[in-house]
Amino acid sequence: MTTLLLTLLLALAPALAPALPGALAPAPVPAAVRPLPAPLSVARWWDPPPTPYAAGHRGVDLSAPVGERVRAVGPGRVHYAGQVAGRGVLSLTLPGGLRTTYEPVWPLVAEGEEVTAGQEVAVLTAGSHCPAPCLHWGLLTGENTYLDPLTLLPRPTPRLLPTTGLPYGGS
């Protein structure tokens, strides 16, 4: 019975993924690195649409100056490197079939090329949809199921602060 239930859940997972954004997200890519140097500054957070064709923000916008080098977050292969609607776009297929996208960029790699985690793969260009320069970083699984790309990155380690000497009068 357990095997049957597991088989059924695995068969239904692709159909349920759009209805449960993030709930069935694939495991993180090993050795994921930031696409930009630390610290990352999020100008706009991921805001998934309620349906695949509704309005939403299908990625995160990371503030960065034009000319900043963009790195591959994991090992993979260049899926696409070129222009889309007048903007430079780079798309990398990672292990397990996940795909990351970066725009607006000038790709430094060619379609079909293998890349390593942390490799410089593009240069940020002007022309983003942000008020100030930013990198739009996306993550997809399947044909059009968008996920939060920040889930690829390791979570920071929480640290406790001292309770003495604080400006609000902690003891």
mmCIF file of C-alpha atoms in Angstrom, residues 2 8 11 14 26 32 47 60 71 74 91 97 110 135 167 169:
data_model
loop_
_atom_site.group_PDB
_atom_site.id
_atom_site.type_symbol
_atom_site.label_atom_id
_atom_site.label_comp_id
_atom_site.label_asym_id
_atom_site.label_seq_id
_atom_site.Cartn_x
_atom_site.Cartn_y
_atom_site.Cartn_z
ATOM 1 C CA THR A 2 2.823 2.427 0.872
ATOM 2 C CA LEU A 8 0.719 7.893 -7.047
ATOM 3 C CA ALA A 11 2.970 10.692 -10.656
ATOM 4 C CA PRO A 14 4.100 17.725 -11.670
ATOM 5 C CA PRO A 26 13.237 20.125 -5.923
ATOM 6 C CA ALA A 32 25.088 26.574 -4.858
ATOM 7 C CA ASP A 47 5.958 36.913 -5.859
ATOM 8 C CA VAL A 60 14.041 38.062 -7.584
ATOM 9 C CA ARG A 71 28.261 33.825 -11.636
ATOM 10 C CA GLY A 74 25.673 25.716 -9.752
ATOM 11 C CA SER A 91 19.623 30.432 -18.997
ATOM 12 C CA GLY A 97 16.589 19.682 -14.658
ATOM 13 C CA ALA A 110 27.759 30.055 -25.448
ATOM 14 C CA LEU A 135 19.826 41.469 -11.991
ATOM 15 C CA PRO A 167 21.319 51.211 23.327
ATOM 16 C CA GLY A 169 19.083 49.552 28.071
#
